[in-house]
Coordinates of C-alpha atoms in Angstrom, one line a residue:
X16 CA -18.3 -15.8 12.2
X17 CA -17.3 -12.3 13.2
X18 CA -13.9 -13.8 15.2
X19 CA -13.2 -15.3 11.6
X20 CA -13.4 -12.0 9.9
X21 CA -11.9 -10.2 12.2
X22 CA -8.8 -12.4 12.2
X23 CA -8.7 -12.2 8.0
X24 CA -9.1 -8.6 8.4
X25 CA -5.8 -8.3 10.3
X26 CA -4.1 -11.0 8.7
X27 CA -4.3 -9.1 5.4
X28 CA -3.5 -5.8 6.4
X29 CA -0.7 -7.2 8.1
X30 CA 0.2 -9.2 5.0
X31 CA 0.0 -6.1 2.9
X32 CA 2.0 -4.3 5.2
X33 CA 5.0 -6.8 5.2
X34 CA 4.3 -6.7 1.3
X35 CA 4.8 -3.2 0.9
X36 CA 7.5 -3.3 3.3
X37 CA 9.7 -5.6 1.0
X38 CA 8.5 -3.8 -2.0
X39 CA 10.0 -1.0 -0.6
X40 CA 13.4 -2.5 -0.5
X41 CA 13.3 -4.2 -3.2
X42 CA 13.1 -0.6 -4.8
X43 CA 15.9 0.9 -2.9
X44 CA 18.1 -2.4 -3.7
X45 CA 17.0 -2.2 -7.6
X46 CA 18.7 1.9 -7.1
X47 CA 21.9 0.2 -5.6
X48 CA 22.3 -2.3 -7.8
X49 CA 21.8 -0.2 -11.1
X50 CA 24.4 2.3 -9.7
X51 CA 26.7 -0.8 -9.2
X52 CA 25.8 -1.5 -13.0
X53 CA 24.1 -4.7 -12.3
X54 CA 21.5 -6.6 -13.5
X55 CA 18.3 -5.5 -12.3
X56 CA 15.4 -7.2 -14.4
X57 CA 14.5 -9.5 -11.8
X58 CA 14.5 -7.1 -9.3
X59 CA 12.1 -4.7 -10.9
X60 CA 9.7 -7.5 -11.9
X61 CA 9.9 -8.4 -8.4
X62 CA 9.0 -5.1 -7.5
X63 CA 6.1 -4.3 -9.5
X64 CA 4.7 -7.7 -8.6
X65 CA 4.6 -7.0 -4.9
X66 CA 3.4 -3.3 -5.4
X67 CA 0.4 -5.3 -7.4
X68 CA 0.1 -7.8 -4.6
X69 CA -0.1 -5.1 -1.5
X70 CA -2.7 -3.3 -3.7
X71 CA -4.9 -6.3 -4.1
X72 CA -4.6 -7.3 -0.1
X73 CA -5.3 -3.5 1.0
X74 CA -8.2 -3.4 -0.7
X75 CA -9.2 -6.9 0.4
X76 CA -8.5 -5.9 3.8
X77 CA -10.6 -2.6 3.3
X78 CA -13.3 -4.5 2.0
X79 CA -13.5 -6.9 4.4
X80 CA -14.1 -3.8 7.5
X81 CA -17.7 -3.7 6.3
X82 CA -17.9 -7.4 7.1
X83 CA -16.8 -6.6 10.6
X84 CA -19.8 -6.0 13.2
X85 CA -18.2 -5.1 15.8
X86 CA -17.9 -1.8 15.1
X87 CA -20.1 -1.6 11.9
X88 CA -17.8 1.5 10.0
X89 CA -19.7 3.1 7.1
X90 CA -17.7 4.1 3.5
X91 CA -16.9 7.3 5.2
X92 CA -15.4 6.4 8.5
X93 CA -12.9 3.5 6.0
X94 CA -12.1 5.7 3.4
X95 CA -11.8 9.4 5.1
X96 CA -9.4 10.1 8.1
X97 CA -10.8 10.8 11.2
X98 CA -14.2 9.8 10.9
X99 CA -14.2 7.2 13.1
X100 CA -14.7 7.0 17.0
X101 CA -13.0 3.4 16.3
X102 CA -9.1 3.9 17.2
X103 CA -9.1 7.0 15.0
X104 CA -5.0 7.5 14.9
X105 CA -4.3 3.9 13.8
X106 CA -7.3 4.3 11.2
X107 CA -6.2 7.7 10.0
X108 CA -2.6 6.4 9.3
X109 CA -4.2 3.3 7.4
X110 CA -6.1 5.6 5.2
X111 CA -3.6 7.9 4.7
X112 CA -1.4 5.3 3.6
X113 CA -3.8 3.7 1.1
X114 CA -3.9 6.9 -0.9
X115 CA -0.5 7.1 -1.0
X116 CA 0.0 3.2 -2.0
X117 CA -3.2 4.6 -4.6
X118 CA -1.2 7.5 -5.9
X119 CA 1.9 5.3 -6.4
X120 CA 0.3 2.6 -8.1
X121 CA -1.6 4.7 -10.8
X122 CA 1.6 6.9 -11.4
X123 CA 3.1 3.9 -11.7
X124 CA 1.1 2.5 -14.2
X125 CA 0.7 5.7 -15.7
X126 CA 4.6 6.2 -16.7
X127 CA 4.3 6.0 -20.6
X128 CA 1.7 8.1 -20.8
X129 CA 3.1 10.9 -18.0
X130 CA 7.3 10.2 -19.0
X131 CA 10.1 9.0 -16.7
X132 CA 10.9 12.5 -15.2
X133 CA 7.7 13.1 -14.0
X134 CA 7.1 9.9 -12.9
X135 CA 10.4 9.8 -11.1
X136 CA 9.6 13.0 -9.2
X137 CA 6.5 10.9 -7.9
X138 CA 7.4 7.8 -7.1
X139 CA 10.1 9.6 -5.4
X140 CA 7.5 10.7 -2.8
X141 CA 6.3 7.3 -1.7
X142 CA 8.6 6.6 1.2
X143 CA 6.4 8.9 3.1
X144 CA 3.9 6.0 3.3
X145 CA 6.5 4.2 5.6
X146 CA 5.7 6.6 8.2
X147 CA 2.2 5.4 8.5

């Protein structure tokens, strides 16, 4: 059982991780294409979608660490960096980037209420999550 977890652990943070890579682009193109003055509907549904997908594998794959007995990590070693005797830079990064991908998604969701400009400014910050 545990070989079986462990392999659906890093298949879906791997998933997630190709997710959020094409989400990414898909952003960028959806910037191109609007300065081009192109349609870009699809794009931005495609977008969102993805961001929504990543989200839902991340915290699958997060979920699924307590699951793991190999190295048996408690909430505070998943969810804060550098708790963890348990490859500590690869898990710090992970985390890192899950509150990033957190902060994104709820400023995201959050536009109407917080306005375009402000939201711009934030969303603005997310390529720093590709670093990790």
């Amino acid at each position: 059982m545990t070989l079986y977890i462990w392999y659906i652990i890093r298949a879906t943070g791997t998933i997630a991780y190709i997710l959020m890579y094409v989400t990414v682009l898909s952003g960028i193109y959806s910037q191109y294409a609007k300065k081009k003055k192109k349609k870009i509907n699809n794009v931005l549904f495609l977008h969102e979608k993805l961001s929504d997908w990543t989200l839902i594998l991340t915290i699958f794959h997060v979920s699924l660490l307590f699951l793991d007995s190999y190295d048996s990590l408690t909430w505070l070693e998943i969810l804060i960096a550098f708790q963890t005797d348990y490859k500590p830079i690869g898990m710090a990064t992970g985390i890192v980037g899950l509150y990033f991908l957190g902060f994104t998604m709820i400023t995201s969701k959050a536009k109407k209420i917080i306005g375009h400009q402000v939201w711009k400014k934030l969303h603005g910050l997310n390529p720093y999550y590709m670093f990790w």
